[in-house]
Amino acid sequence: MGGLLSYLPCKDVGPLRPTTGCTRPDGKAWADVVVKIGGSACTKKATFETLNDVALSAICGQLATLPKEGFSLAVVHGAGSFGHQHAKEYGVSKGAEKAMALSERLREGFAKTRLSVTTLNKHVITALLKEGLPAVSMSPCPFVETSAKKLVGGRLAPSTVDGTRGLLGRGFVPVVHGDAVLDESQGVAILSGDVWMVELCRELGAKSAVFVTDVDGVFTKPPWESGAQLVPEILVDPSGELELKGVSMDTASHDVTGGLKAKLESAAAVLIGAPSVQAVYIVKSGSNAAAQARLNVLPEGVLGTREVFIHEIAE
């Protein structure tokens, strides 16, 4: 049975722009759905720079039917086994003490990380094109910068938003990825694909967000371990903290973007920060749940996790 994850609203959700402009001139969303192909759904995370061809092909095949059914989409993908190892080894996420004083080693690590993530991006674009989707890469660096690891100004720059909408308005499928980017405070940093999920959902007026993984939703512990159960509900208290009793938050040693807890917080941030989003789905690549979630549906009895936002809570 699918799990239903509910969220209590946080009081401090950061600066919000007016939602005007998040729809096309005809009132439709710029993108009906924003899909995050997680690192585990496009790579074999335990093996350095190795594609998960089966999972990637499966989700691309499912996404390819959306335009034929009248839905527009934008795609984000994680790095998986491409990028994380270099970023960890060279300390790219930590950056330097001074923005303009990068060590030779840090510059090398930054360059290797970018080469790795853009190589994966080429594979993802190729897989989408193979299925007939007019996918166009949007590589963040050097056009999207951070300051102390946060987006400058807390939001995507208007030029980035306009460019994304321009692609969608012409019938393309924009594809963005987690990346090594320039940082005003520490020289360089890592900008996670999960941040892009929040921003694109908000700026494109998406009705739903889908996080595609290699498992059937959120479990109390790795689903291959004995006793693992699909989590029926997760709450976010007014301070923004996730209530995750009994859920293992172990993070792979090479994952520099924060692991499961960070990803669940990003899913909650989508619901809080993107008023147009009705639900967030966490599903397995190629599954029936993935096929249904892309249409903003997760029927009873289908394995998967659906997150919904409770808009009104008594003080």
mmCIF file of C-alpha atoms in Angstrom:
data_model
loop_
_atom_site.group_PDB
_atom_site.id
_atom_site.type_symbol
_atom_site.label_atom_id
_atom_site.label_comp_id
_atom_site.label_asym_id
_atom_site.label_seq_id
_atom_site.Cartn_x
_atom_site.Cartn_y
_atom_site.Cartn_z
ATOM 1 C CA MET A 1 0.000 0.000 0.000
ATOM 2 C CA GLY A 2 1.272 3.473 -0.793
ATOM 3 C CA GLY A 3 2.313 5.700 2.061
ATOM 4 C CA LEU A 4 0.755 9.110 2.679
ATOM 5 C CA LEU A 5 3.165 11.678 4.095
ATOM 6 C CA SER A 6 1.652 14.835 5.570
ATOM 7 C CA TYR A 7 3.411 18.066 6.450
ATOM 8 C CA LEU A 8 2.621 20.726 9.004
ATOM 9 C CA PRO A 9 3.592 24.158 7.661
ATOM 10 C CA CYS A 10 6.787 25.831 8.864
ATOM 11 C CA LYS A 11 6.413 29.426 10.060
ATOM 12 C CA ASP A 12 9.714 30.503 8.500
ATOM 13 C CA VAL A 13 9.927 29.285 4.918
ATOM 14 C CA GLY A 14 12.171 32.025 3.551
ATOM 15 C CA PRO A 15 11.387 34.847 1.149
ATOM 16 C CA LEU A 16 8.505 34.254 -1.198
ATOM 17 C CA ARG A 17 8.006 36.131 -4.453
ATOM 18 C CA PRO A 18 4.525 36.808 -5.728
ATOM 19 C CA THR A 19 3.304 33.860 -7.789
ATOM 20 C CA THR A 20 2.414 36.129 -10.712
ATOM 21 C CA GLY A 21 4.213 34.921 -13.821
ATOM 22 C CA CYS A 22 4.400 31.278 -12.743
ATOM 23 C CA THR A 23 1.894 30.431 -15.458
ATOM 24 C CA ARG A 24 1.889 30.927 -19.215
ATOM 25 C CA PRO A 25 -0.161 33.707 -20.817
ATOM 26 C CA ASP A 26 -2.986 31.207 -21.314
ATOM 27 C CA GLY A 27 -3.017 30.428 -17.587
ATOM 28 C CA LYS A 28 -1.444 26.980 -17.850
ATOM 29 C CA ALA A 29 1.598 25.991 -15.817
ATOM 30 C CA TRP A 30 4.968 26.376 -17.501
ATOM 31 C CA ALA A 31 5.588 22.788 -16.395
ATOM 32 C CA ASP A 32 2.806 20.545 -15.103
ATOM 33 C CA VAL A 33 5.302 18.304 -13.353
ATOM 34 C CA VAL A 34 8.939 18.568 -12.303
ATOM 35 C CA VAL A 35 10.722 15.216 -12.066
ATOM 36 C CA LYS A 36 13.899 14.525 -10.097
ATOM 37 C CA ILE A 37 15.725 11.448 -11.405
ATOM 38 C CA GLY A 38 17.711 10.584 -8.301
ATOM 39 C CA GLY A 39 21.301 9.423 -8.444
ATOM 40 C CA SER A 40 20.206 5.878 -7.594
ATOM 41 C CA ALA A 41 17.745 5.905 -10.510
ATOM 42 C CA CYS A 42 20.343 6.777 -13.125
ATOM 43 C CA THR A 43 23.620 5.434 -11.691
ATOM 44 C CA LYS A 44 24.917 2.574 -9.581
ATOM 45 C CA LYS A 45 25.866 4.660 -6.579
ATOM 46 C CA ALA A 46 28.261 2.124 -5.078
ATOM 47 C CA THR A 47 30.363 1.890 -8.242
ATOM 48 C CA PHE A 48 32.349 4.903 -9.424
ATOM 49 C CA GLU A 49 30.926 6.562 -12.557
ATOM 50 C CA THR A 50 28.683 3.653 -13.535
ATOM 51 C CA LEU A 51 25.294 4.125 -15.180
ATOM 52 C CA ASN A 52 22.169 2.294 -14.076
ATOM 53 C CA ASP A 53 21.068 1.794 -17.677
ATOM 54 C CA VAL A 54 17.982 -0.263 -16.855
ATOM 55 C CA ALA A 55 16.530 2.215 -14.347
ATOM 56 C CA LEU A 56 17.399 5.260 -16.460
ATOM 57 C CA SER A 57 15.846 3.754 -19.567
ATOM 58 C CA ALA A 58 12.708 2.804 -17.633
ATOM 59 C CA ILE A 59 11.983 6.267 -16.262
ATOM 60 C CA CYS A 60 12.829 7.990 -19.553
ATOM 61 C CA GLY A 61 10.375 5.712 -21.304
ATOM 62 C CA GLN A 62 7.668 6.639 -18.815
ATOM 63 C CA LEU A 63 8.372 10.366 -19.099
ATOM 64 C CA ALA A 64 8.262 10.224 -22.894
ATOM 65 C CA THR A 65 4.502 9.670 -22.862
ATOM 66 C CA LEU A 66 3.754 12.892 -20.965
ATOM 67 C CA PRO A 67 3.861 15.380 -23.882
ATOM 68 C CA LYS A 68 1.676 13.019 -25.912
ATOM 69 C CA GLU A 69 -0.884 13.215 -23.111
ATOM 70 C CA GLY A 70 -0.771 17.007 -22.992
ATOM 71 C CA PHE A 71 1.570 17.426 -20.017
ATOM 72 C CA SER A 72 4.679 19.609 -19.943
ATOM 73 C CA LEU A 73 7.660 18.717 -17.797
ATOM 74 C CA ALA A 74 11.060 19.781 -16.555
ATOM 75 C CA VAL A 75 13.684 17.307 -15.381
ATOM 76 C CA VAL A 76 16.335 17.470 -12.679
ATOM 77 C CA HIS A 77 18.831 14.683 -12.113
ATOM 78 C CA GLY A 78 21.202 13.852 -9.294
ATOM 79 C CA ALA A 79 24.876 12.955 -9.577
ATOM 80 C CA GLY A 80 24.922 9.511 -7.979
ATOM 81 C CA SER A 81 28.268 7.861 -8.594
ATOM 82 C CA PHE A 82 29.228 10.709 -10.927
ATOM 83 C CA GLY A 83 30.575 13.706 -9.043
ATOM 84 C CA HIS A 84 30.102 12.890 -5.371
ATOM 85 C CA GLN A 85 33.396 11.046 -5.010
ATOM 86 C CA HIS A 86 35.466 13.837 -6.553
ATOM 87 C CA ALA A 87 33.603 16.464 -4.553
ATOM 88 C CA LYS A 88 34.248 14.548 -1.331
ATOM 89 C CA GLU A 89 37.906 13.778 -2.057
ATOM 90 C CA TYR A 90 38.818 17.352 -2.948
ATOM 91 C CA GLY A 91 36.542 19.166 -0.490
ATOM 92 C CA VAL A 92 34.629 21.042 -3.180
ATOM 93 C CA SER A 93 31.595 21.548 -0.942
ATOM 94 C CA LYS A 94 33.730 23.175 1.756
ATOM 95 C CA GLY A 95 35.416 25.534 -0.689
ATOM 96 C CA ALA A 96 38.186 27.904 0.432
ATOM 97 C CA GLU A 97 38.616 30.490 3.177
ATOM 98 C CA LYS A 98 38.729 33.262 0.569
ATOM 99 C CA ALA A 99 36.640 33.218 -2.591
ATOM 100 C CA MET A 100 39.474 34.259 -4.907
ATOM 101 C CA ALA A 101 42.209 32.189 -3.259
ATOM 102 C CA LEU A 102 41.572 28.614 -4.346
ATOM 103 C CA SER A 103 44.329 26.057 -3.953
ATOM 104 C CA GLU A 104 45.579 24.160 -6.984
ATOM 105 C CA ARG A 105 44.105 20.979 -5.505
ATOM 106 C CA LEU A 106 40.679 22.570 -5.030
ATOM 107 C CA ARG A 107 40.672 23.847 -8.599
ATOM 108 C CA GLU A 108 41.550 20.355 -9.799
ATOM 109 C CA GLY A 109 38.745 18.815 -7.751
ATOM 110 C CA PHE A 110 36.227 21.372 -8.972
ATOM 111 C CA ALA A 111 37.158 20.697 -12.603
ATOM 112 C CA LYS A 112 36.988 16.917 -12.123
ATOM 113 C CA THR A 113 33.623 17.167 -10.370
ATOM 114 C CA ARG A 114 32.191 19.242 -13.207
ATOM 115 C CA LEU A 115 33.546 16.866 -15.824
ATOM 116 C CA SER A 116 31.944 13.964 -13.987
ATOM 117 C CA VAL A 117 28.489 15.510 -13.535
ATOM 118 C CA THR A 118 28.361 16.856 -17.084
ATOM 119 C CA THR A 119 29.335 13.414 -18.383
ATOM 120 C CA LEU A 120 26.336 11.951 -16.568
ATOM 121 C CA ASN A 121 24.178 14.773 -17.890
ATOM 122 C CA LYS A 122 25.143 13.761 -21.425
ATOM 123 C CA HIS A 123 24.014 10.196 -20.695
ATOM 124 C CA VAL A 124 20.668 11.388 -19.269
ATOM 125 C CA ILE A 125 20.043 13.710 -22.212
ATOM 126 C CA THR A 126 20.910 10.880 -24.608
ATOM 127 C CA ALA A 127 18.465 8.520 -22.878
ATOM 128 C CA LEU A 128 15.659 11.104 -23.038
ATOM 129 C CA LEU A 129 16.349 11.878 -26.692
ATOM 130 C CA LYS A 130 16.298 8.160 -27.476
ATOM 131 C CA GLU A 131 12.716 8.091 -26.188
ATOM 132 C CA GLY A 132 11.734 11.037 -28.377
ATOM 133 C CA LEU A 133 11.835 13.844 -25.795
ATOM 134 C CA PRO A 134 13.451 17.115 -27.011
ATOM 135 C CA ALA A 135 15.652 17.360 -23.899
ATOM 136 C CA VAL A 136 17.980 20.354 -23.599
ATOM 137 C CA SER A 137 20.689 20.586 -20.951
ATOM 138 C CA MET A 138 20.811 23.536 -18.569
ATOM 139 C CA SER A 139 24.177 23.361 -16.848
ATOM 140 C CA PRO A 140 24.232 25.652 -13.775
ATOM 141 C CA CYS A 141 27.914 26.609 -13.713
ATOM 142 C CA PRO A 142 28.955 29.400 -14.174
ATOM 143 C CA PHE A 143 25.587 31.095 -14.615
ATOM 144 C CA VAL A 144 24.046 30.171 -11.251
ATOM 145 C CA GLU A 145 26.104 31.166 -8.203
ATOM 146 C CA THR A 146 25.804 30.618 -4.483
ATOM 147 C CA SER A 147 26.903 32.545 -1.409
ATOM 148 C CA ALA A 148 27.832 30.436 1.629
ATOM 149 C CA LYS A 149 26.314 27.468 -0.240
ATOM 150 C CA LYS A 150 22.934 29.184 -0.686
ATOM 151 C CA LEU A 151 21.518 30.663 -3.855
ATOM 152 C CA VAL A 152 22.450 34.334 -4.135
ATOM 153 C CA GLY A 153 19.398 36.251 -2.970
ATOM 154 C CA GLY A 154 17.778 32.990 -1.925
ATOM 155 C CA ARG A 155 16.217 32.439 -5.349
ATOM 156 C CA LEU A 156 17.103 31.698 -8.950
ATOM 157 C CA ALA A 157 18.112 34.758 -10.939
ATOM 158 C CA PRO A 158 15.391 36.133 -13.258
ATOM 159 C CA SER A 159 17.557 35.350 -16.300
ATOM 160 C CA THR A 160 17.699 31.669 -15.288
ATOM 161 C CA VAL A 161 13.943 31.531 -14.768
ATOM 162 C CA ASP A 162 13.277 33.297 -18.077
ATOM 163 C CA GLY A 163 15.594 30.932 -19.925
ATOM 164 C CA THR A 164 13.875 27.878 -18.456
ATOM 165 C CA ARG A 165 10.438 29.211 -19.354
ATOM 166 C CA GLY A 166 11.711 30.093 -22.811
ATOM 167 C CA LEU A 167 12.662 26.466 -23.431
ATOM 168 C CA LEU A 168 9.331 25.197 -22.151
ATOM 169 C CA GLY A 169 7.394 27.758 -24.164
ATOM 170 C CA ARG A 170 9.023 26.430 -27.322
ATOM 171 C CA GLY A 171 8.227 22.824 -26.526
ATOM 172 C CA PHE A 172 11.603 21.708 -25.159
ATOM 173 C CA VAL A 173 12.226 19.705 -21.996
ATOM 174 C CA PRO A 174 14.795 21.535 -19.831
ATOM 175 C CA VAL A 175 17.142 19.209 -17.957
ATOM 176 C CA VAL A 176 19.244 20.544 -15.086
ATOM 177 C CA HIS A 177 21.598 18.719 -12.742
ATOM 178 C CA GLY A 178 23.319 19.035 -9.393
ATOM 179 C CA ASP A 179 26.593 20.830 -10.035
ATOM 180 C CA ALA A 180 29.800 22.327 -8.734
ATOM 181 C CA VAL A 181 29.252 26.088 -8.875
ATOM 182 C CA LEU A 182 31.007 29.349 -8.082
ATOM 183 C CA ASP A 183 30.413 30.719 -4.581
ATOM 184 C CA GLU A 184 30.799 34.352 -3.526
ATOM 185 C CA SER A 185 31.927 33.483 -0.002
ATOM 186 C CA GLN A 186 34.070 30.363 -0.344
ATOM 187 C CA GLY A 187 35.011 30.353 -4.010
ATOM 188 C CA VAL A 188 33.235 27.148 -5.001
ATOM 189 C CA ALA A 189 30.436 24.968 -3.650
ATOM 190 C CA ILE A 190 27.992 22.192 -4.533
ATOM 191 C CA LEU A 191 24.460 23.115 -5.619
ATOM 192 C CA SER A 192 22.231 20.082 -5.136
ATOM 193 C CA GLY A 193 19.574 19.013 -7.602
ATOM 194 C CA ASP A 194 17.132 19.050 -4.684
ATOM 195 C CA VAL A 195 17.460 22.848 -4.530
ATOM 196 C CA TRP A 196 16.514 22.960 -8.193
ATOM 197 C CA MET A 197 13.375 20.943 -7.425
ATOM 198 C CA VAL A 198 12.127 23.601 -5.022
ATOM 199 C CA GLU A 199 12.975 26.494 -7.321
ATOM 200 C CA LEU A 200 11.655 25.021 -10.559
ATOM 201 C CA CYS A 201 8.400 23.873 -8.977
ATOM 202 C CA ARG A 202 7.855 27.373 -7.620
ATOM 203 C CA GLU A 203 8.886 29.301 -10.726
ATOM 204 C CA LEU A 204 7.149 27.037 -13.236
ATOM 205 C CA GLY A 205 3.828 26.696 -11.384
ATOM 206 C CA ALA A 206 4.089 22.891 -11.263
ATOM 207 C CA LYS A 207 1.123 20.910 -9.977
ATOM 208 C CA SER A 208 3.226 17.978 -8.786
ATOM 209 C CA ALA A 209 6.801 16.954 -8.084
ATOM 210 C CA VAL A 210 8.128 13.437 -8.506
ATOM 211 C CA PHE A 211 11.303 12.121 -6.881
ATOM 212 C CA VAL A 212 12.381 8.943 -8.693
ATOM 213 C CA THR A 213 14.617 6.526 -6.778
ATOM 214 C CA ASP A 214 15.576 2.851 -6.845
ATOM 215 C CA VAL A 215 13.136 1.910 -4.051
ATOM 216 C CA ASP A 216 9.354 2.127 -3.566
ATOM 217 C CA GLY A 217 9.268 5.260 -1.410
ATOM 218 C CA VAL A 218 10.561 6.116 2.077
ATOM 219 C CA PHE A 219 11.244 3.219 4.447
ATOM 220 C CA THR A 220 12.143 2.985 8.111
ATOM 221 C CA LYS A 221 15.520 1.587 7.063
ATOM 222 C CA PRO A 222 17.115 0.314 3.846
ATOM 223 C CA PRO A 223 14.265 -1.699 2.249
ATOM 224 C CA TRP A 224 16.476 -4.717 1.629
ATOM 225 C CA GLU A 225 16.976 -5.109 5.389
ATOM 226 C CA SER A 226 14.672 -7.319 7.436
ATOM 227 C CA GLY A 227 11.767 -5.478 9.041
ATOM 228 C CA ALA A 228 11.899 -2.418 6.750
ATOM 229 C CA GLN A 229 8.493 -0.777 6.420
ATOM 230 C CA LEU A 230 7.114 1.922 4.171
ATOM 231 C CA VAL A 231 6.716 5.099 6.251
ATOM 232 C CA PRO A 232 3.005 6.028 6.447
ATOM 233 C CA GLU A 233 3.429 9.624 7.624
ATOM 234 C CA ILE A 234 6.103 12.255 8.230
ATOM 235 C CA LEU A 235 5.359 15.539 9.964
ATOM 236 C CA VAL A 236 7.204 18.839 9.846
ATOM 237 C CA ASP A 237 6.793 20.902 13.009
ATOM 238 C CA PRO A 238 6.492 24.715 12.951
ATOM 239 C CA SER A 239 10.267 25.084 13.370
ATOM 240 C CA GLY A 240 10.835 23.119 10.180
ATOM 241 C CA GLU A 241 12.184 19.982 11.855
ATOM 242 C CA LEU A 242 11.210 16.621 10.398
ATOM 243 C CA GLU A 243 9.642 14.087 12.742
ATOM 244 C CA LEU A 244 11.249 10.844 11.592
ATOM 245 C CA LYS A 245 10.973 8.396 14.459
ATOM 246 C CA GLY A 246 12.386 5.000 13.621
ATOM 247 C CA VAL A 247 13.776 6.086 10.260
ATOM 248 C CA SER A 248 17.464 5.429 9.619
ATOM 249 C CA MET A 249 19.241 8.529 8.289
ATOM 250 C CA ASP A 250 22.552 6.875 7.408
ATOM 251 C CA THR A 251 24.367 8.811 4.677
ATOM 252 C CA ALA A 252 26.781 7.187 2.232
ATOM 253 C CA SER A 253 30.317 8.353 2.973
ATOM 254 C CA HIS A 254 30.680 9.909 -0.483
ATOM 255 C CA ASP A 255 27.305 11.717 -0.583
ATOM 256 C CA VAL A 256 28.062 15.440 -0.138
ATOM 257 C CA THR A 257 24.451 16.641 -0.493
ATOM 258 C CA GLY A 258 23.138 15.451 2.864
ATOM 259 C CA GLY A 259 21.556 12.029 2.367
ATOM 260 C CA LEU A 260 17.940 11.011 3.027
ATOM 261 C CA LYS A 261 17.141 13.663 5.643
ATOM 262 C CA ALA A 262 18.211 16.475 3.310
ATOM 263 C CA LYS A 263 16.169 14.997 0.492
ATOM 264 C CA LEU A 264 13.042 14.699 2.652
ATOM 265 C CA GLU A 265 13.521 18.277 3.791
ATOM 266 C CA SER A 266 13.753 19.292 0.145
ATOM 267 C CA ALA A 267 10.523 17.432 -0.579
ATOM 268 C CA ALA A 268 8.871 19.304 2.288
ATOM 269 C CA ALA A 269 10.358 22.572 1.014
ATOM 270 C CA VAL A 270 8.708 21.959 -2.356
ATOM 271 C CA LEU A 271 5.303 21.757 -0.681
ATOM 272 C CA ILE A 272 5.965 24.780 1.509
ATOM 273 C CA GLY A 273 7.725 26.967 -1.044
ATOM 274 C CA ALA A 274 5.762 26.140 -4.200
ATOM 275 C CA PRO A 275 2.081 26.940 -3.572
ATOM 276 C CA SER A 276 0.997 25.404 -6.878
ATOM 277 C CA VAL A 277 2.261 21.915 -5.973
ATOM 278 C CA GLN A 278 -0.554 19.661 -4.832
ATOM 279 C CA ALA A 279 1.552 16.623 -3.917
ATOM 280 C CA VAL A 280 5.094 15.263 -3.943
ATOM 281 C CA TYR A 281 5.678 11.638 -4.882
ATOM 282 C CA ILE A 282 8.648 9.407 -4.064
ATOM 283 C CA VAL A 283 8.566 6.376 -6.344
ATOM 284 C CA LYS A 284 10.701 3.677 -7.908
ATOM 285 C CA SER A 285 11.951 4.041 -11.474
ATOM 286 C CA GLY A 286 9.906 1.961 -13.909
ATOM 287 C CA SER A 287 7.267 1.080 -11.319
ATOM 288 C CA ASN A 288 3.505 1.395 -11.650
ATOM 289 C CA ALA A 289 3.724 4.092 -8.994
ATOM 290 C CA ALA A 290 6.118 6.091 -11.196
ATOM 291 C CA ALA A 291 3.761 5.733 -14.138
ATOM 292 C CA GLN A 292 0.854 7.042 -12.054
ATOM 293 C CA ALA A 293 2.772 9.732 -10.136
ATOM 294 C CA ARG A 294 3.846 11.490 -13.325
ATOM 295 C CA LEU A 295 0.105 12.133 -13.858
ATOM 296 C CA ASN A 296 -0.306 13.380 -10.259
ATOM 297 C CA VAL A 297 -2.061 10.167 -9.192
ATOM 298 C CA LEU A 298 -1.047 7.410 -6.768
ATOM 299 C CA PRO A 299 -3.914 4.926 -6.442
ATOM 300 C CA GLU A 300 -4.573 2.998 -3.243
ATOM 301 C CA GLY A 301 -2.626 -0.241 -3.214
ATOM 302 C CA VAL A 302 0.266 1.047 -5.334
ATOM 303 C CA LEU A 303 3.649 1.029 -3.613
ATOM 304 C CA GLY A 304 5.057 4.521 -3.269
ATOM 305 C CA THR A 305 5.134 7.545 -0.997
ATOM 306 C CA ARG A 306 2.908 10.556 -1.504
ATOM 307 C CA GLU A 307 3.546 13.751 0.438
ATOM 308 C CA VAL A 308 0.802 16.297 0.916
ATOM 309 C CA PHE A 309 0.797 19.647 2.690
ATOM 310 C CA ILE A 310 -1.731 20.532 5.382
ATOM 311 C CA HIS A 311 -2.446 24.189 4.696
ATOM 312 C CA GLU A 312 -4.313 25.151 7.850
ATOM 313 C CA ILE A 313 -3.243 24.195 11.350
ATOM 314 C CA ALA A 314 -4.701 25.668 14.543
ATOM 315 C CA GLU A 315 -2.142 27.667 16.509
#
